[in-house]
Amino acid sequence: MFQLFHLTQGQGSSLQKQLREQIATAILNGNIPLDKPLPSSRKLAQQLEIARNTVVLSYEHLLDDGYLIARERRGYFVNPDILEGQVKALSYPTNIEKKLPNWEQRFKIRPTTQSNIIKAQDWQTYDYPFIYGQFDAKIFPSVNWRECCRDAASDAAVSDWAADSLDHDDPRLIEQIRTRLLPRRGVWASPEQILVTVGSQQSLFMLVQLLLDKNSLLGIEDPGYVDVRNIAQLHKCPTKTLSIDEGGLIINDQLKGCDLIYTTPSHQCPTTVTMPLQRRYELLDQACEHDFLIIEDDYESETNFDTQPNPALKSLDHNDRVIYIGSLSKTLAPGLRLGYVVASEQLIEEARALRRLMIRHPAANNQRAAAFFLERGYHDALIMNIARNYQSRWRTMDEALTKYLPGSHDVPTFGGSCYWVRGPEGLDSQHLQEEAKQESILIEPGHIHFYDSRHMENYFRLGFSSISTDKIEPGIKKLAGIIKSMN
């Protein structure tokens, strides 16, 4: 029985927790006989070379949880009740011919065939992780977030959010979005105009489902956000690529014929350019003149270093043409998956009904924890801390790129957390990515953001949200050396 348990110091969980979980797993898997006692605490502690008290506390926890029963003078035994209701595995005749389904013929859509952004899951092990969209654990306010999660699990809070809310969101979170997040971008909305989503990704998916079909035309920036194009393709909606320049989306006759336009005016994805105020007014005028709607993805609105940033497109809209998408991914944490849509009450009503069929609503405990985090001013403090750190990295990366890869970039005026870099003609950024990995450097090839990527292989993106300032200059220097060796 001793061979069932293997404990490791410094694994992120205590030895007691590891032992408790391993004993519980062994019980549920039927690896511990019902008629034999578990080893005494002294004997098991000696075998595992851990403190006896660790074993005693583990046994007591398992006793309280119903995994074990205590028999006087005989020790701890597996509680047979814990195994009741489990289905026993049945033997299956091996001589029967299997008739497996032909999955290739069954699928009506194939999302796996699409080109998608791929990020290294082990990015934290790299010396120079110029990866976009991740967070810096050193900046993340773990203590404050833990406090909010703990309070969201209090008896009063649980009784408030644990019931089935059907399609409703946490009113405290809605109020914080309405009064704290949106006013920073000049947007004012009623609670009925706000819907919480599982990140901006779900927002986009629902909006495409609601507003487009095979007879509609979606305008997307080129280069632009890949997932919007992929979502449209899944719904068999035709797309039209729209050119951009140093001011973002170009406002001219190319917008004609579109039913819906997806744009990133504050921090164009992926080029990072910002749309001037006058052009924003022109876009709104075109929307009315040619009768189309606009999805404004304000995905990096909180990470700006401009003392007088342009207001959100939504704040300038007086004709209900703009659907605003926001998220907490770039500030709080991408893994939290909390976003929101701001639009007309009529659209939000339909989106709420659609969301109910998908997931009902995002996890209510996460909504309440996020509400506390915003309510107590922790998010405002985090934004200031992020801005301070990112601005230092933003400046250092500009200096390093100017020194080692001159003429390769334009400085993002709005801020954000990445640089869009143009490598030498003939550079294959996918090949560069593989070569850079060998030197513990992570970059993101840019070809995937172009509708026709055949002639745009030399672009790549460098994020600085998850790399410390002191690592940027040596990382860029090494990357420049790799590029030079490839040409």
Coordinates of C-alpha atoms in Angstrom, one line a residue:
M1 CA 0.0 0.0 0.0
F2 CA 2.9 2.4 0.7
Q3 CA 3.7 2.4 -3.1
L4 CA 0.4 4.2 -3.7
F5 CA 1.7 7.4 -2.2
H6 CA 4.4 9.7 -3.5
L7 CA 4.8 13.1 -1.9
T8 CA 7.0 15.9 -3.2
Q9 CA 8.2 19.0 -1.3
G10 CA 7.7 22.4 -2.9
Q11 CA 5.0 21.2 -5.4
G12 CA 2.7 24.1 -4.7
S13 CA 0.5 22.2 -2.2
S14 CA 1.3 21.0 1.4
L15 CA 2.4 17.4 2.1
Q16 CA -0.8 16.9 4.1
K17 CA -2.9 18.0 1.2
Q18 CA -1.0 15.7 -1.2
L19 CA -1.4 12.8 1.1
R20 CA -5.1 13.4 1.7
E21 CA -5.8 13.6 -2.0
Q22 CA -3.7 10.5 -2.9
I23 CA -5.5 8.4 -0.2
A24 CA -8.9 9.6 -1.4
T25 CA -8.0 8.8 -5.0
A26 CA -6.8 5.3 -4.0
I27 CA -10.0 4.7 -2.1
L28 CA -12.2 5.8 -5.1
N29 CA -10.1 3.7 -7.5
G30 CA -10.6 0.6 -5.3
N31 CA -6.9 0.3 -4.5
I32 CA -7.3 -0.1 -0.7
P33 CA -9.1 -3.2 0.5
L34 CA -12.2 -2.7 2.6
D35 CA -11.3 -5.3 5.2
K36 CA -7.8 -4.2 6.0
P37 CA -6.9 -1.2 8.1
L38 CA -4.8 1.6 6.8
P39 CA -1.2 1.8 8.1
S40 CA -0.8 3.4 11.5
S41 CA 0.1 7.0 11.5
R42 CA 3.5 6.2 12.9
K43 CA 4.3 3.5 10.3
L44 CA 3.1 5.5 7.4
A45 CA 5.0 8.6 8.5
Q46 CA 8.2 6.5 8.8
Q47 CA 7.7 5.0 5.3
L48 CA 7.1 8.4 3.7
E49 CA 9.7 10.2 5.8
I50 CA 7.2 12.8 6.9
A51 CA 6.0 14.1 10.3
R52 CA 3.6 11.8 12.1
N53 CA 1.3 14.8 12.7
T54 CA 0.9 15.2 8.9
V55 CA -0.5 11.7 8.6
V56 CA -2.7 12.1 11.7
L57 CA -4.3 15.3 10.3
S58 CA -4.8 13.7 6.9
Y59 CA -6.6 10.7 8.4
E60 CA -8.8 13.1 10.5
H61 CA -9.8 15.1 7.5
L62 CA -10.7 12.0 5.5
L63 CA -12.7 10.7 8.5
D64 CA -14.6 14.0 8.6
D65 CA -15.2 13.8 4.8
G66 CA -16.6 10.3 5.0
Y67 CA -13.8 8.5 3.3
L68 CA -12.7 6.6 6.4
I69 CA -14.3 5.1 9.5
A70 CA -12.6 4.5 12.8
R71 CA -12.8 1.1 14.5
E72 CA -11.8 1.0 18.1
R73 CA -8.4 -0.6 18.7
R74 CA -8.2 -1.6 15.0
G75 CA -7.5 1.7 13.3
Y76 CA -8.9 3.4 10.2
F77 CA -10.7 1.5 7.4
V78 CA -12.2 2.6 4.1
N79 CA -15.9 3.6 4.6
P80 CA -17.8 1.3 2.2
D81 CA -20.6 3.9 1.9
I82 CA -18.2 6.1 -0.1
L83 CA -18.1 3.5 -2.9
E84 CA -21.8 3.0 -3.1
G85 CA -23.4 4.1 -6.4
Q86 CA -20.3 3.6 -8.5
V87 CA -20.7 1.7 -11.7
K88 CA -18.6 -1.4 -11.9
A89 CA -16.6 -2.0 -15.0
L90 CA -18.0 -4.8 -17.2
S91 CA -16.0 -7.1 -19.3
Y92 CA -16.8 -6.7 -23.1
P93 CA -16.5 -9.6 -25.6
T94 CA -13.3 -9.1 -27.6
N95 CA -14.6 -11.1 -30.6
I96 CA -17.4 -8.7 -31.5
E97 CA -16.7 -6.5 -34.6
K98 CA -16.6 -2.8 -33.7
K99 CA -18.6 -0.4 -35.8
L100 CA -17.1 3.0 -35.0
P101 CA -18.8 6.2 -36.4
N102 CA -17.1 7.9 -39.4
W103 CA -16.4 11.2 -37.7
E104 CA -15.1 12.8 -40.9
Q105 CA -18.6 12.5 -42.4
R106 CA -20.4 13.5 -39.2
F107 CA -18.9 16.9 -38.7
K108 CA -20.9 19.8 -40.1
I109 CA -18.2 22.3 -39.2
R110 CA -14.4 21.8 -38.6
P111 CA -13.0 24.5 -36.3
T112 CA -9.7 22.5 -36.1
T113 CA -9.0 23.2 -39.8
Q114 CA -8.8 26.9 -39.2
S115 CA -5.6 28.9 -38.6
N116 CA -5.5 30.0 -35.0
I117 CA -3.2 31.9 -32.8
I118 CA -1.2 29.4 -30.8
K119 CA 0.6 30.3 -27.6
A120 CA 3.2 28.3 -25.7
Q121 CA 1.6 26.9 -22.6
D122 CA 5.1 26.8 -20.9
W123 CA 5.8 30.4 -21.7
Q124 CA 6.9 31.1 -18.1
T125 CA 9.9 28.8 -18.5
Y126 CA 11.4 31.0 -21.2
D127 CA 14.0 33.6 -20.4
Y128 CA 12.6 36.2 -22.8
P129 CA 8.8 35.6 -23.1
F130 CA 7.8 38.4 -25.6
I131 CA 4.4 36.8 -25.6
Y132 CA 1.2 38.8 -26.0
G133 CA -1.9 38.7 -23.8
Q134 CA -0.3 37.1 -20.7
F135 CA 0.0 38.7 -17.3
D136 CA 2.9 39.3 -14.9
A137 CA 2.5 37.4 -11.6
K138 CA 4.8 40.0 -9.9
I139 CA 2.2 42.7 -10.7
F140 CA -0.9 40.7 -10.0
P141 CA -2.3 41.7 -6.6
S142 CA -2.7 38.1 -5.2
V143 CA -3.5 39.3 -1.7
N144 CA -6.3 41.6 -2.8
W145 CA -7.8 39.0 -5.2
R146 CA -7.7 36.3 -2.5
E147 CA -9.5 38.6 -0.1
C148 CA -12.3 39.2 -2.7
C149 CA -12.6 35.5 -3.5
R150 CA -12.8 34.7 0.2
D151 CA -15.5 37.3 0.8
A152 CA -17.4 36.0 -2.2
A153 CA -17.4 32.7 -0.5
S154 CA -18.8 34.0 2.8
D155 CA -22.2 32.7 4.0
A156 CA -23.9 36.0 3.1
A157 CA -22.4 36.2 -0.3
V158 CA -23.0 32.5 -1.1
S159 CA -26.7 32.8 -0.2
D160 CA -26.9 35.8 -2.5
W161 CA -25.3 34.3 -5.7
A162 CA -25.5 30.5 -5.4
A163 CA -29.2 30.2 -6.4
D164 CA -30.0 29.7 -10.1
S165 CA -29.9 33.1 -11.6
L166 CA -31.2 31.9 -15.0
D167 CA -30.0 34.7 -17.3
H168 CA -29.2 37.5 -14.8
D169 CA -25.8 38.9 -13.9
D170 CA -24.5 40.0 -10.6
P171 CA -26.1 43.5 -10.1
R172 CA -23.0 44.6 -8.1
L173 CA -20.7 43.8 -11.0
I174 CA -23.0 45.5 -13.5
E175 CA -23.0 48.6 -11.3
Q176 CA -19.2 48.6 -11.1
I177 CA -18.9 48.2 -14.9
R178 CA -21.4 51.0 -15.3
T179 CA -19.9 53.4 -12.8
R180 CA -16.2 52.6 -12.8
L181 CA -15.1 51.0 -16.0
L182 CA -17.2 52.6 -18.7
P183 CA -16.9 56.2 -17.6
R184 CA -13.1 56.0 -18.0
R185 CA -13.8 55.6 -21.7
G186 CA -16.5 58.3 -21.8
V187 CA -19.3 55.7 -22.0
W188 CA -22.5 56.0 -20.0
A189 CA -25.0 53.2 -20.0
S190 CA -28.0 51.9 -18.0
P191 CA -27.8 48.4 -16.4
E192 CA -30.2 47.1 -19.1
Q193 CA -27.6 48.0 -21.7
I194 CA -24.8 45.8 -20.2
L195 CA -24.3 42.0 -20.5
V196 CA -21.5 40.1 -18.8
T197 CA -19.8 37.5 -21.0
V198 CA -17.1 34.8 -20.7
G199 CA -14.5 37.1 -22.2
S200 CA -14.7 39.2 -25.3
Q201 CA -14.5 36.0 -27.3
Q202 CA -18.0 35.0 -26.3
S203 CA -19.2 38.5 -27.0
L204 CA -18.0 38.3 -30.6
F205 CA -19.5 34.8 -31.1
M206 CA -22.9 35.8 -29.9
L207 CA -22.9 39.0 -31.9
V208 CA -22.1 37.2 -35.1
Q209 CA -24.8 34.7 -34.4
L210 CA -27.4 37.4 -33.8
L211 CA -26.5 39.9 -36.5
L212 CA -25.1 38.0 -39.4
D213 CA -26.0 35.1 -41.8
K214 CA -24.9 33.8 -45.2
N215 CA -26.5 36.8 -46.8
S216 CA -24.7 39.4 -44.6
L217 CA -21.3 41.0 -45.1
L218 CA -18.9 41.5 -42.3
G219 CA -16.1 44.1 -42.7
I220 CA -12.9 43.2 -41.0
E221 CA -9.6 45.1 -40.7
D222 CA -6.6 43.7 -42.7
P223 CA -4.4 42.9 -40.9
G224 CA -6.8 42.2 -38.0
Y225 CA -8.0 39.9 -35.3
V226 CA -7.9 36.3 -36.5
D227 CA -10.8 34.9 -34.4
V228 CA -13.4 37.3 -35.8
R229 CA -12.6 36.0 -39.3
N230 CA -12.8 32.4 -38.0
I231 CA -16.1 32.9 -36.2
A232 CA -17.6 34.4 -39.3
Q233 CA -16.5 31.5 -41.4
L234 CA -18.1 29.0 -39.0
H235 CA -21.4 30.9 -39.5
K236 CA -20.8 30.9 -43.3
C237 CA -20.9 34.7 -43.3
P238 CA -19.1 36.4 -46.1
T239 CA -16.3 38.8 -45.1
K240 CA -14.7 41.8 -46.7
T241 CA -11.2 42.9 -45.8
L242 CA -10.8 46.6 -45.0
S243 CA -7.5 48.4 -45.5
I244 CA -5.8 50.3 -42.6
D245 CA -3.1 52.9 -42.4
E246 CA -1.2 54.8 -39.7
G247 CA -4.6 56.0 -38.5
G248 CA -6.3 52.7 -38.3
L249 CA -9.3 51.8 -40.4
I250 CA -9.5 53.9 -43.6
I251 CA -12.8 55.6 -44.0
N252 CA -13.8 55.6 -47.7
D253 CA -16.0 53.7 -50.1
Q254 CA -14.5 50.4 -49.0
L255 CA -17.1 50.4 -46.1
K256 CA -20.0 50.4 -48.5
G257 CA -22.1 47.2 -48.6
C258 CA -21.1 46.0 -45.2
D259 CA -23.8 45.1 -42.7
L260 CA -21.4 45.0 -39.7
I261 CA -17.9 46.3 -39.3
Y262 CA -15.5 45.0 -36.6
T263 CA -12.8 47.6 -35.6
T264 CA -10.2 48.2 -32.9
P265 CA -9.9 52.0 -33.0
S266 CA -8.0 52.7 -29.8
H267 CA -5.3 50.1 -30.3
Q268 CA -5.6 48.5 -33.7
C269 CA -5.0 44.7 -33.6
P270 CA -2.3 43.9 -34.4
T271 CA -0.5 47.0 -35.6
T272 CA -1.2 49.1 -32.4
V273 CA -2.0 52.3 -34.3
T274 CA -4.7 54.6 -32.9
M275 CA -7.6 56.1 -34.9
P276 CA -7.7 59.9 -34.7
L277 CA -10.8 61.6 -33.3
Q278 CA -11.8 63.1 -36.6
R279 CA -11.7 59.8 -38.3
R280 CA -14.0 58.3 -35.6
Y281 CA -16.6 60.9 -36.4
E282 CA -16.3 60.1 -40.1
L283 CA -16.8 56.4 -39.3
L284 CA -20.0 57.2 -37.4
D285 CA -21.3 59.4 -40.2
Q286 CA -20.6 56.6 -42.7
A287 CA -22.5 54.1 -40.4
C288 CA -25.6 56.3 -40.6
E289 CA -25.2 57.0 -44.3
H290 CA -24.7 53.4 -45.4
D291 CA -26.7 51.8 -42.7
F292 CA -24.2 49.5 -41.0
L293 CA -23.4 48.6 -37.4
I294 CA -20.0 48.7 -35.7
I295 CA -18.4 46.4 -33.2
E296 CA -15.9 48.4 -31.2
D297 CA -13.4 46.1 -29.5
D298 CA -11.7 48.3 -26.9
Y299 CA -9.5 45.4 -25.8
E300 CA -6.6 47.4 -24.3
S301 CA -8.4 50.5 -23.2
E302 CA -7.1 50.4 -19.6
T303 CA -3.4 50.0 -20.6
N304 CA -2.8 53.5 -22.1
F305 CA -0.1 56.0 -21.3
D306 CA -1.7 58.9 -23.1
T307 CA -2.7 61.6 -20.6
Q308 CA -5.6 62.6 -22.9
P309 CA -6.7 59.4 -24.7
N310 CA -9.3 59.6 -27.4
P311 CA -12.7 58.7 -26.1
A312 CA -14.3 55.4 -27.1
L313 CA -16.2 55.3 -30.4
K314 CA -19.2 54.3 -28.4
S315 CA -19.1 57.6 -26.4
L316 CA -19.4 59.6 -29.6
D317 CA -22.3 57.5 -31.0
H318 CA -25.7 59.1 -30.8
N319 CA -27.5 56.8 -33.2
D320 CA -27.1 53.5 -31.5
R321 CA -24.8 52.2 -34.2
V322 CA -21.9 51.1 -32.0
I323 CA -21.7 47.8 -30.0
Y324 CA -19.0 48.1 -27.4
I325 CA -16.9 45.2 -26.2
G326 CA -14.8 45.3 -23.1
S327 CA -12.8 42.8 -21.0
L328 CA -10.9 42.4 -17.7
S329 CA -8.4 40.1 -19.5
K330 CA -5.7 42.7 -20.1
T331 CA -5.8 44.1 -16.6
L332 CA -7.0 41.6 -14.0
A333 CA -6.2 38.3 -15.6
P334 CA -6.9 36.6 -18.9
G335 CA -7.7 33.3 -17.2
L336 CA -10.6 34.9 -15.4
R337 CA -12.6 35.1 -18.6
L338 CA -14.8 38.1 -17.8
G339 CA -15.9 40.5 -20.4
Y340 CA -18.9 42.6 -21.2
V341 CA -21.0 44.0 -24.0
V342 CA -22.6 47.5 -24.0
A343 CA -25.3 48.1 -26.6
S344 CA -29.0 49.0 -27.1
E345 CA -31.4 47.4 -24.7
Q346 CA -33.0 45.5 -27.6
L347 CA -29.8 43.9 -28.6
I348 CA -28.8 43.1 -25.0
E349 CA -32.2 41.4 -24.5
E350 CA -31.6 39.1 -27.4
A351 CA -28.0 38.5 -26.4
R352 CA -29.1 37.6 -22.9
A353 CA -31.6 35.1 -24.3
L354 CA -28.9 33.5 -26.5
R355 CA -26.4 33.4 -23.7
R356 CA -29.0 31.6 -21.5
L357 CA -29.1 28.8 -24.1
M358 CA -25.3 28.5 -24.1
I359 CA -24.2 28.9 -20.4
R360 CA -27.0 30.8 -18.7
H361 CA -24.4 33.3 -17.3
P362 CA -20.7 33.4 -16.4
A363 CA -19.9 31.9 -13.0
A364 CA -21.6 33.9 -10.3
N365 CA -18.9 33.5 -7.7
N366 CA -16.3 35.0 -10.1
Q367 CA -18.7 37.8 -10.9
R368 CA -19.1 38.6 -7.2
A369 CA -15.3 38.4 -6.5
A370 CA -14.7 40.7 -9.5
A371 CA -17.4 43.1 -8.2
F372 CA -15.6 43.3 -4.8
F373 CA -12.3 43.8 -6.5
L374 CA -13.7 46.8 -8.5
E375 CA -15.8 48.1 -5.6
R376 CA -12.9 48.3 -3.2
G377 CA -10.6 50.3 -5.6
Y378 CA -8.2 47.4 -6.1
H379 CA -8.7 47.5 -9.9
D380 CA -8.0 51.2 -10.0
A381 CA -4.8 50.7 -8.1
L382 CA -3.8 47.8 -10.4
I383 CA -4.3 49.9 -13.5
M384 CA -2.0 52.5 -12.1
N385 CA 0.6 49.9 -11.2
I386 CA 0.3 48.3 -14.7
A387 CA 0.6 51.7 -16.4
R388 CA 3.7 52.4 -14.4
N389 CA 5.4 49.1 -15.2
Y390 CA 4.2 48.9 -18.8
Q391 CA 5.3 52.4 -19.6
S392 CA 8.9 51.5 -18.5
R393 CA 8.8 48.4 -20.6
W394 CA 7.3 50.3 -23.6
R395 CA 10.1 52.8 -23.5
T396 CA 12.8 50.2 -23.0
M397 CA 11.5 48.2 -25.9
D398 CA 11.4 51.2 -28.2
E399 CA 15.0 52.0 -27.3
A400 CA 16.1 48.4 -27.8
L401 CA 14.4 48.0 -31.2
T402 CA 15.7 51.4 -32.4
K403 CA 19.3 50.3 -31.4
Y404 CA 19.3 46.7 -32.7
L405 CA 16.5 46.6 -35.3
P406 CA 16.4 50.2 -36.6
G407 CA 13.4 51.1 -38.8
S408 CA 11.5 48.0 -37.8
H409 CA 8.7 49.6 -35.8
D410 CA 6.5 52.6 -35.0
V411 CA 5.9 53.5 -31.3
P412 CA 2.4 52.7 -30.1
T413 CA 1.0 56.1 -29.1
F414 CA -1.9 54.8 -27.1
G415 CA 0.2 52.4 -25.0
G416 CA -0.9 48.8 -24.8
S417 CA 1.3 45.9 -24.1
C418 CA 3.0 45.0 -27.4
Y419 CA 5.0 46.2 -30.5
W420 CA 4.3 45.3 -34.1
V421 CA 7.6 44.7 -35.8
R422 CA 8.5 44.6 -39.4
G423 CA 11.6 42.4 -40.1
P424 CA 13.9 42.6 -43.1
E425 CA 12.4 41.7 -46.5
G426 CA 12.5 37.9 -47.0
L427 CA 12.4 37.1 -43.3
D428 CA 10.2 34.1 -42.4
S429 CA 8.8 35.0 -39.0
Q430 CA 7.7 31.4 -38.4
H431 CA 11.2 30.2 -39.0
L432 CA 12.4 33.0 -36.7
Q433 CA 10.0 31.8 -34.0
E434 CA 11.5 28.3 -34.1
E435 CA 15.1 29.7 -34.1
A436 CA 14.3 32.1 -31.2
K437 CA 12.8 29.3 -29.1
Q438 CA 16.2 27.6 -29.2
E439 CA 17.6 30.7 -27.4
S440 CA 14.7 30.8 -24.9
I441 CA 13.0 33.7 -26.7
L442 CA 9.3 33.7 -27.5
I443 CA 7.8 35.8 -30.3
E444 CA 4.5 35.6 -32.2
P445 CA 4.6 35.5 -36.0
G446 CA 2.4 38.1 -37.6
H447 CA 1.4 36.4 -40.9
I448 CA -1.8 34.9 -39.3
H449 CA -3.3 38.4 -38.9
F450 CA -3.3 39.1 -42.7
Y451 CA -6.1 37.8 -44.9
D452 CA -3.5 37.0 -47.5
S453 CA -0.4 36.1 -45.6
R454 CA 1.8 35.0 -48.5
H455 CA 3.6 38.3 -48.8
M456 CA 3.6 39.3 -45.1
E457 CA 5.9 36.7 -43.6
N458 CA 8.3 39.2 -42.2
Y459 CA 6.0 40.8 -39.5
F460 CA 5.9 39.6 -35.9
R461 CA 4.5 40.8 -32.6
L462 CA 6.5 41.3 -29.4
G463 CA 4.5 41.5 -26.2
F464 CA 5.9 43.0 -23.0
S465 CA 3.2 42.3 -20.4
S466 CA 4.9 39.2 -19.0
I467 CA 8.6 40.2 -19.3
S468 CA 10.5 42.3 -16.8
T469 CA 12.1 45.6 -18.0
D470 CA 15.6 44.3 -17.4
K471 CA 15.1 41.4 -19.7
I472 CA 13.9 43.4 -22.7
E473 CA 17.1 44.9 -24.0
P474 CA 19.2 41.7 -23.8
G475 CA 16.3 39.7 -25.3
I476 CA 16.0 42.1 -28.3
K477 CA 19.7 42.0 -28.8
K478 CA 19.8 38.2 -29.0
L479 CA 16.7 38.3 -31.3
A480 CA 18.4 40.8 -33.6
G481 CA 21.5 38.5 -33.7
I482 CA 19.3 35.6 -34.8
I483 CA 17.6 37.7 -37.5
K484 CA 21.1 38.7 -38.8
S485 CA 22.3 35.1 -38.9
M486 CA 19.2 34.1 -40.9
N487 CA 19.8 36.7 -43.7

